[in-house]
Short mmCIF file of C-alpha atoms and ligand atoms in Angstrom, two decimals:
data_model
loop_
_atom_site.label_atom_id
_atom_site.label_comp_id
_atom_site.label_asym_id
_atom_site.label_seq_id
_atom_site.Cartn_x
_atom_site.Cartn_y
_atom_site.Cartn_z
CA MET A 1 179.21 -43.04 119.57
CA ALA A 2 180.31 -46.71 119.60
CA VAL A 3 183.76 -47.34 118.18
CA ALA A 4 184.59 -50.33 115.98
CA VAL A 5 187.87 -51.26 117.67
CA LYS A 6 188.75 -51.93 121.30
CA ARG A 7 192.54 -51.97 121.30
CA ILE A 8 194.87 -50.70 118.61
CA GLY A 9 198.62 -50.97 118.12
CA VAL A 10 200.87 -48.31 116.63
CA LEU A 11 204.24 -48.93 114.98
CA THR A 12 206.85 -47.17 112.88
CA SER A 13 208.62 -49.06 110.11
CA GLY A 14 211.21 -48.43 107.38
CA GLY A 15 213.49 -45.37 107.43
CA ASP A 16 212.65 -42.95 110.21
CA ALA A 17 211.53 -39.40 109.50
CA PRO A 18 211.12 -36.25 111.60
CA GLY A 19 207.51 -36.08 112.75
CA MET A 20 207.02 -39.82 113.30
CA ASN A 21 206.93 -39.17 117.05
CA ALA A 22 204.29 -36.50 116.58
CA ALA A 23 202.21 -39.05 114.64
CA VAL A 24 202.63 -41.69 117.37
CA ARG A 25 201.58 -39.10 119.96
CA ALA A 26 198.50 -38.19 117.96
CA VAL A 27 197.50 -41.84 117.54
CA VAL A 28 197.83 -42.46 121.28
CA ARG A 29 196.06 -39.30 122.38
CA THR A 30 193.24 -39.71 119.85
CA ALA A 31 192.69 -43.36 120.76
CA LEU A 32 192.45 -42.53 124.45
CA TYR A 33 190.16 -39.59 123.68
CA MET A 34 187.84 -41.97 121.83
CA GLY A 35 187.97 -44.59 124.59
CA ILE A 36 190.18 -47.04 122.66
CA ASP A 37 193.07 -48.88 124.35
CA VAL A 38 196.40 -48.35 122.68
CA VAL A 39 199.67 -50.28 122.67
CA GLY A 40 203.05 -49.41 121.21
CA ILE A 41 204.75 -52.00 119.00
CA ARG A 42 208.54 -51.67 119.01
CA ARG A 43 210.75 -52.09 115.92
CA GLY A 44 207.96 -52.25 113.35
CA TRP A 45 206.77 -55.63 112.11
CA SER A 46 209.60 -57.42 113.97
CA GLY A 47 208.08 -56.26 117.26
CA LEU A 48 204.69 -57.59 116.29
CA ILE A 49 206.27 -60.95 115.46
CA SER A 50 208.18 -61.18 118.73
CA GLY A 51 205.43 -59.65 120.88
CA ASP A 52 207.45 -56.57 121.81
CA VAL A 53 204.33 -54.66 122.71
CA TYR A 54 203.56 -52.36 125.65
CA ARG A 55 200.55 -50.48 126.91
CA MET A 56 200.64 -46.75 126.23
CA ASP A 57 198.89 -44.01 128.16
CA GLU A 58 198.71 -40.21 128.03
CA ASN A 59 202.13 -39.97 129.66
CA SER A 60 203.90 -42.36 127.28
CA VAL A 61 203.88 -39.65 124.66
CA ASN A 62 204.78 -36.62 126.76
CA HIS A 63 207.48 -34.34 125.34
CA ILE A 64 207.89 -36.13 122.03
CA ILE A 65 206.11 -33.84 119.58
CA ASN A 66 209.37 -31.92 119.16
CA ARG A 67 211.69 -34.94 118.97
CA GLY A 68 213.22 -36.46 115.83
CA GLY A 69 213.56 -40.24 115.35
CA THR A 70 210.89 -42.55 116.73
CA ILE A 71 210.42 -43.62 120.35
CA LEU A 72 209.03 -46.91 119.01
CA TYR A 73 212.25 -47.66 117.13
CA THR A 74 212.05 -48.84 113.55
CA ALA A 75 213.26 -51.79 111.52
CA ARG A 76 212.88 -53.57 108.23
CA SER A 77 211.68 -57.14 108.73
CA ASP A 78 212.44 -59.93 106.26
CA GLU A 79 210.58 -62.42 108.44
CA PHE A 80 207.35 -60.48 108.07
CA ARG A 81 207.53 -61.04 104.31
CA THR A 82 207.00 -64.76 104.95
CA GLU A 83 203.69 -66.46 105.67
CA ALA A 84 205.18 -67.89 108.87
CA GLY A 85 206.22 -64.42 110.06
CA GLN A 86 202.79 -63.00 109.33
CA LYS A 87 201.15 -65.82 111.28
CA LYS A 88 203.31 -65.03 114.29
CA ALA A 89 202.31 -61.35 114.04
CA VAL A 90 198.64 -62.31 113.88
CA ALA A 91 199.15 -64.56 116.90
CA THR A 92 200.53 -61.58 118.84
CA CYS A 93 197.47 -59.54 117.87
CA LYS A 94 195.18 -62.32 119.08
CA LEU A 95 197.05 -62.78 122.32
CA MET A 96 197.14 -59.06 123.10
CA GLY A 97 193.61 -58.38 121.85
CA ILE A 98 194.81 -55.96 119.17
CA ASP A 99 192.08 -55.52 116.58
CA GLY A 100 193.54 -52.58 114.67
CA VAL A 101 197.02 -51.39 113.70
CA VAL A 102 198.25 -47.96 112.63
CA ALA A 103 201.54 -48.30 110.74
CA ILE A 104 203.66 -45.24 110.00
CA GLY A 105 206.17 -45.60 107.14
CA GLY A 106 206.46 -45.91 103.38
CA ASP A 107 205.20 -48.20 100.62
CA GLY A 108 206.91 -51.26 102.13
CA THR A 109 205.15 -50.62 105.43
CA PHE A 110 201.78 -50.46 103.66
CA ARG A 111 202.45 -53.75 101.91
CA GLY A 112 203.00 -55.21 105.38
CA CYS A 113 199.63 -53.78 106.44
CA LEU A 114 197.90 -55.61 103.61
CA ALA A 115 199.43 -58.89 104.75
CA LEU A 116 198.06 -58.35 108.23
CA ALA A 117 194.66 -57.31 106.90
CA ARG A 118 194.39 -60.62 105.03
CA HIS A 119 194.35 -62.23 108.46
CA GLY A 120 191.46 -60.08 109.66
CA ILE A 121 193.24 -57.24 111.49
CA SER A 122 192.06 -53.72 110.62
CA VAL A 123 194.90 -51.57 109.31
CA VAL A 124 195.54 -47.94 108.47
CA GLY A 125 198.81 -46.57 107.11
CA ILE A 126 200.28 -43.12 107.63
CA PRO A 127 202.91 -41.93 105.11
CA GLY A 128 206.21 -41.13 106.81
CA THR A 129 209.40 -40.86 104.77
CA ILE A 130 211.78 -38.03 103.98
CA ASP A 131 211.79 -39.18 100.35
CA ASN A 132 208.17 -38.05 99.79
CA ASP A 133 207.98 -40.85 97.25
CA ILE A 134 204.58 -42.37 98.03
CA GLY A 135 202.44 -41.98 94.92
CA CYS A 136 199.06 -41.71 96.63
CA THR A 137 199.94 -38.70 98.78
CA HIS A 138 201.32 -35.31 97.85
CA TYR A 139 203.07 -35.12 101.20
CA SER A 140 204.68 -37.59 103.56
CA ILE A 141 205.74 -36.79 107.12
CA GLY A 142 209.37 -35.72 107.44
CA TYR A 143 209.89 -34.30 103.95
CA ASP A 144 209.85 -30.62 104.82
CA SER A 145 212.07 -31.01 107.89
CA ALA A 146 214.60 -33.08 105.93
CA ALA A 147 214.57 -30.56 103.10
CA ASN A 148 215.20 -27.72 105.54
CA THR A 149 218.09 -29.63 107.11
CA ALA A 150 219.62 -30.08 103.67
CA ILE A 151 218.99 -26.44 102.76
CA GLU A 152 220.65 -25.17 105.92
CA ALA A 153 223.74 -27.30 105.24
CA ILE A 154 223.89 -26.26 101.58
CA ASP A 155 223.56 -22.57 102.47
CA ARG A 156 226.61 -22.98 104.67
CA LEU A 157 228.48 -24.70 101.88
CA ARG A 158 227.57 -21.90 99.54
CA ASP A 159 229.31 -19.36 101.77
CA THR A 160 232.62 -21.14 101.57
CA MET A 161 232.17 -22.10 97.89
CA GLN A 162 231.63 -18.41 97.15
CA SER A 163 234.74 -17.31 99.06
CA HIS A 164 236.91 -19.89 97.32
CA GLU A 165 235.13 -19.64 93.96
CA ARG A 166 234.59 -23.37 93.89
CA CYS A 167 232.16 -25.96 92.72
CA SER A 168 230.31 -28.05 95.29
CA VAL A 169 228.68 -31.39 94.60
CA VAL A 170 226.15 -32.30 97.28
CA GLU A 171 224.49 -35.69 97.59
CA VAL A 172 221.05 -35.70 99.16
CA MET A 173 219.06 -38.80 100.12
CA GLY A 174 216.81 -40.50 97.63
CA HIS A 175 217.78 -43.98 96.57
CA ARG A 176 215.01 -44.36 94.05
CA ALA A 177 213.33 -40.97 94.20
CA GLY A 178 214.49 -37.49 93.26
CA ASN A 179 211.69 -35.54 94.95
CA LEU A 180 213.94 -34.31 97.76
CA ALA A 181 216.82 -33.42 95.42
CA GLN A 182 214.53 -31.50 93.09
CA TYR A 183 212.87 -29.57 95.94
CA VAL A 184 216.17 -28.78 97.64
CA GLY A 185 217.67 -27.83 94.26
CA ILE A 186 215.01 -25.18 93.77
CA ALA A 187 215.36 -23.87 97.32
CA THR A 188 219.15 -23.54 97.16
CA GLY A 189 219.41 -22.08 93.67
CA ALA A 190 221.41 -25.05 92.38
CA THR A 191 223.36 -24.87 89.11
CA ALA A 192 222.30 -28.42 88.20
CA VAL A 193 220.21 -31.19 89.77
CA LEU A 194 220.42 -34.90 88.94
CA VAL A 195 217.63 -37.32 89.87
CA PRO A 196 217.02 -41.02 89.17
CA GLU A 197 213.69 -40.53 87.38
CA LYS A 198 214.93 -38.29 84.57
CA LYS A 199 217.43 -39.37 81.97
CA TRP A 200 220.36 -36.98 82.11
CA ASP A 201 223.41 -36.41 80.06
CA PHE A 202 226.48 -35.20 81.91
CA LYS A 203 227.77 -32.84 79.20
CA HIS A 204 224.38 -31.31 78.54
CA ASP A 205 222.89 -31.26 82.03
CA VAL A 206 225.94 -30.51 84.16
CA ALA A 207 228.98 -29.34 82.19
CA GLU A 208 227.07 -26.95 79.92
CA ARG A 209 225.20 -25.44 82.85
CA ILE A 210 228.39 -24.78 84.76
CA ARG A 211 229.96 -23.32 81.60
CA ASN A 212 226.98 -21.04 81.02
CA ALA A 213 226.96 -19.93 84.63
CA ARG A 214 230.68 -19.11 84.35
CA LEU A 215 230.14 -17.20 81.11
CA ASN A 216 227.40 -15.25 82.91
CA GLY A 217 229.93 -14.20 85.52
CA ARG A 218 229.35 -16.71 88.30
CA THR A 219 232.41 -18.23 89.93
CA HIS A 220 230.87 -20.78 92.30
CA PHE A 221 228.54 -23.61 91.38
CA MET A 222 226.27 -25.94 93.30
CA VAL A 223 225.42 -29.34 91.85
CA ILE A 224 222.79 -31.38 93.74
CA VAL A 225 222.83 -35.12 93.15
CA ALA A 226 220.22 -37.56 94.45
CA GLU A 227 221.76 -40.64 96.05
CA GLY A 228 220.41 -42.86 93.25
CA ALA A 229 220.95 -40.37 90.42
CA PHE A 230 222.74 -42.93 88.27
CA ASN A 231 219.74 -45.19 88.52
CA ASP A 232 222.06 -48.10 88.08
CA ASP A 233 221.95 -51.00 90.49
CA GLU A 234 225.68 -51.61 90.31
CA ILE A 235 226.47 -48.03 91.27
CA MET A 236 223.73 -48.01 93.89
CA LYS A 237 225.38 -50.97 95.59
CA ASP A 238 228.50 -48.87 95.79
CA PRO A 239 227.11 -45.49 96.85
CA GLY A 240 228.86 -42.33 95.84
CA SER A 241 226.89 -40.68 93.07
CA ALA A 242 228.32 -37.31 94.09
CA ASN A 243 231.92 -38.51 93.94
CA LYS A 244 231.35 -39.89 90.50
CA VAL A 245 229.84 -36.63 89.26
CA ALA A 246 232.69 -34.65 90.83
CA ASP A 247 235.23 -36.81 88.94
CA MET A 248 233.36 -36.15 85.71
CA ILE A 249 233.37 -32.39 86.37
CA LYS A 250 237.10 -32.44 87.04
CA GLU A 251 237.78 -34.40 83.89
CA GLU A 252 235.54 -32.27 81.65
CA LEU A 253 236.01 -28.77 83.04
CA GLY A 254 239.35 -28.91 84.79
CA ILE A 255 238.01 -27.56 88.07
CA ASP A 256 238.32 -29.34 91.39
CA PRO A 257 234.90 -29.73 93.07
CA ARG A 258 234.36 -30.47 96.76
CA VAL A 259 231.95 -33.29 97.61
CA THR A 260 229.54 -33.36 100.56
CA VAL A 261 227.32 -36.34 101.27
CA LEU A 262 224.58 -35.17 103.63
CA GLY A 263 223.43 -38.73 104.35
CA HIS A 264 221.48 -39.61 107.47
CA ILE A 265 221.79 -36.10 108.91
CA GLN A 266 218.70 -35.42 106.81
CA ARG A 267 216.72 -38.07 108.67
CA GLY A 268 217.38 -36.65 112.15
CA GLY A 269 216.52 -33.46 113.96
CA ALA A 270 213.38 -31.85 115.31
CA PRO A 271 210.35 -31.86 113.02
CA ASN A 272 209.31 -28.43 111.81
CA ALA A 273 205.83 -26.91 112.10
CA ARG A 274 204.56 -28.48 108.89
CA ASP A 275 205.60 -31.98 109.96
CA ARG A 276 204.29 -31.64 113.51
CA VAL A 277 200.91 -30.42 112.35
CA THR A 278 200.58 -32.85 109.42
CA ALA A 279 201.64 -35.78 111.62
CA THR A 280 199.14 -34.81 114.30
CA ARG A 281 196.32 -34.46 111.79
CA MET A 282 197.19 -37.75 110.10
CA GLY A 283 197.45 -39.57 113.44
CA TYR A 284 194.00 -38.34 114.40
CA TRP A 285 192.62 -39.29 110.97
CA ALA A 286 194.03 -42.81 111.16
CA VAL A 287 192.39 -43.56 114.50
CA ASP A 288 189.17 -41.97 113.34
CA CYS A 289 189.16 -44.42 110.38
CA LEU A 290 189.62 -47.44 112.66
CA ALA A 291 186.99 -46.15 115.08
CA ALA A 292 184.55 -45.84 112.19
CA GLY A 293 185.14 -49.48 111.21
CA LYS A 294 187.29 -48.72 108.17
CA THR A 295 190.25 -50.90 107.23
CA ASN A 296 192.90 -51.10 104.48
CA ARG A 297 193.15 -47.32 104.31
CA VAL A 298 196.09 -45.01 103.78
CA VAL A 299 195.87 -41.49 105.16
CA CYS A 300 196.86 -39.09 102.39
CA HIS A 301 197.48 -35.41 101.91
CA ARG A 302 196.01 -34.45 98.56
CA ASN A 303 195.45 -30.96 97.20
CA GLY A 304 195.87 -29.40 100.59
CA THR A 305 193.51 -31.65 102.55
CA ILE A 306 193.80 -34.82 104.57
CA CYS A 307 191.79 -37.77 103.27
CA ASP A 308 192.04 -41.58 103.17
CA MET A 309 192.23 -44.00 100.30
CA ASP A 310 191.94 -47.74 99.74
CA MET A 311 195.37 -49.20 100.44
CA GLU A 312 195.55 -51.49 97.39
CA GLU A 313 194.53 -48.65 95.11
CA ALA A 314 197.01 -46.36 96.84
CA LEU A 315 199.85 -48.82 96.29
CA MET A 316 199.14 -48.91 92.58
CA ILE A 317 199.76 -45.18 92.16
CA PRO A 318 203.38 -44.73 91.06
CA ASN A 319 205.53 -42.04 92.59
CA ALA A 320 206.03 -39.06 90.31
CA LEU A 321 208.20 -36.00 90.44
CA ASN A 322 206.30 -32.74 90.66
CA GLU A 323 206.21 -31.64 87.01
CA HIS A 324 205.86 -27.96 87.78
CA GLU A 325 208.89 -28.10 90.04
CA ASP A 326 210.76 -29.76 87.18
CA THR A 327 209.70 -26.99 84.81
CA VAL A 328 210.75 -24.15 87.10
CA LEU A 329 214.00 -25.89 87.94
CA ARG A 330 214.78 -26.09 84.23
CA ALA A 331 214.13 -22.37 83.92
CA MET A 332 216.20 -21.51 86.99
CA THR A 333 219.20 -23.61 85.92
CA GLY A 334 219.22 -22.36 82.34
CA GLY A 335 217.89 -25.56 80.81
CA GLU A 336 216.13 -25.45 77.46
CA PHE A 337 212.51 -24.36 77.10
CA TYR A 338 210.14 -26.48 75.15
CA GLU A 339 206.43 -26.24 74.51
CA LYS A 340 204.24 -28.76 76.25
O1 F6P B 401 214.22 -43.01 104.33
C1 F6P B 401 214.43 -43.23 102.98
C2 F6P B 401 215.88 -43.29 102.72
O2 F6P B 401 216.38 -42.18 103.36
C3 F6P B 401 216.40 -43.33 101.31
O3 F6P B 401 216.46 -42.11 100.69
C4 F6P B 401 217.75 -43.94 101.52
O4 F6P B 401 218.28 -44.48 100.39
C5 F6P B 401 217.45 -44.97 102.54
O5 F6P B 401 216.42 -44.44 103.33
C6 F6P B 401 218.60 -45.38 103.38
O6 F6P B 401 218.14 -46.06 104.49
P1 F6P B 401 219.02 -46.89 105.51
O7 F6P B 401 220.40 -46.35 105.48
O8 F6P B 401 218.34 -46.68 106.81
O9 F6P B 401 218.94 -48.29 105.05
#
């Protein structure tokens, strides 16, 4: 069957996520399998602007399915937001004969794709971010591995919190999205979880829950705070949501919590089975789209299956927290029940 593209480029952009390498590998292997030339673009859109592009073959992606990070490096490019930057990127595509690009990243990466598409390059995006905050897809590569990293760390904290009968406040990543905090909160049996999307009241949502837990006989408490839980730009500029919550706990309850900021540890490490398999399937799907002559598509995972969606439509779908997870979390943490 004839394919619609001759040479495609693959790049990773935005924050890295475990499984990005598996996606790059799948793009390369699928392209070669379909008789399409493939080049790697280093450092996301910046590499396309500067022409930091190299030919990839079967061997360029050996032994990376199990590796965290991204062999293509990643970056956020301000220059690519400008018309001049986009023209330079298009010039690179012309010079190198790149007629399609697969970009692995988040919403910002997909917006970059649209800019390139306006200049006639075929584009397909693959969702890769530990935040799992891309509205069009129920799953983005890296989420499960990052959650498991956080869970392993929190389980360790729990051991020592239990021995010392303490309260722990743990900050997980999620500048604007609480998906990871909510998921990890369920998996670790947290006492309270604070996310940017839901209005929360310290006395009601933290202090009362710790008090109730204590009255029920528990002597250690685990509070999970998303990085951007305060949803306040001033505080976000000066990170430390967990420290702030710990101070409030000390002031209100007279106990002395210990703070742990998990930070970028959550972004590293080997991808787990779910991320390796999802990344491989999405990488295959992306190349299949380009080969079939499709453009402006985002590969999505919806209701258990892989599919693709128009990129502009996809970008209009806002991120949402999983409502059922929110409901069960409320039940598990002793929040109030109300009829829907
Ligand atoms: O990858 C997404 C994310 O982890 C956010 O949760 C976080 O706020 C942000 O990246 C931090 O990214 P960086 O430190 O690389 O700028």
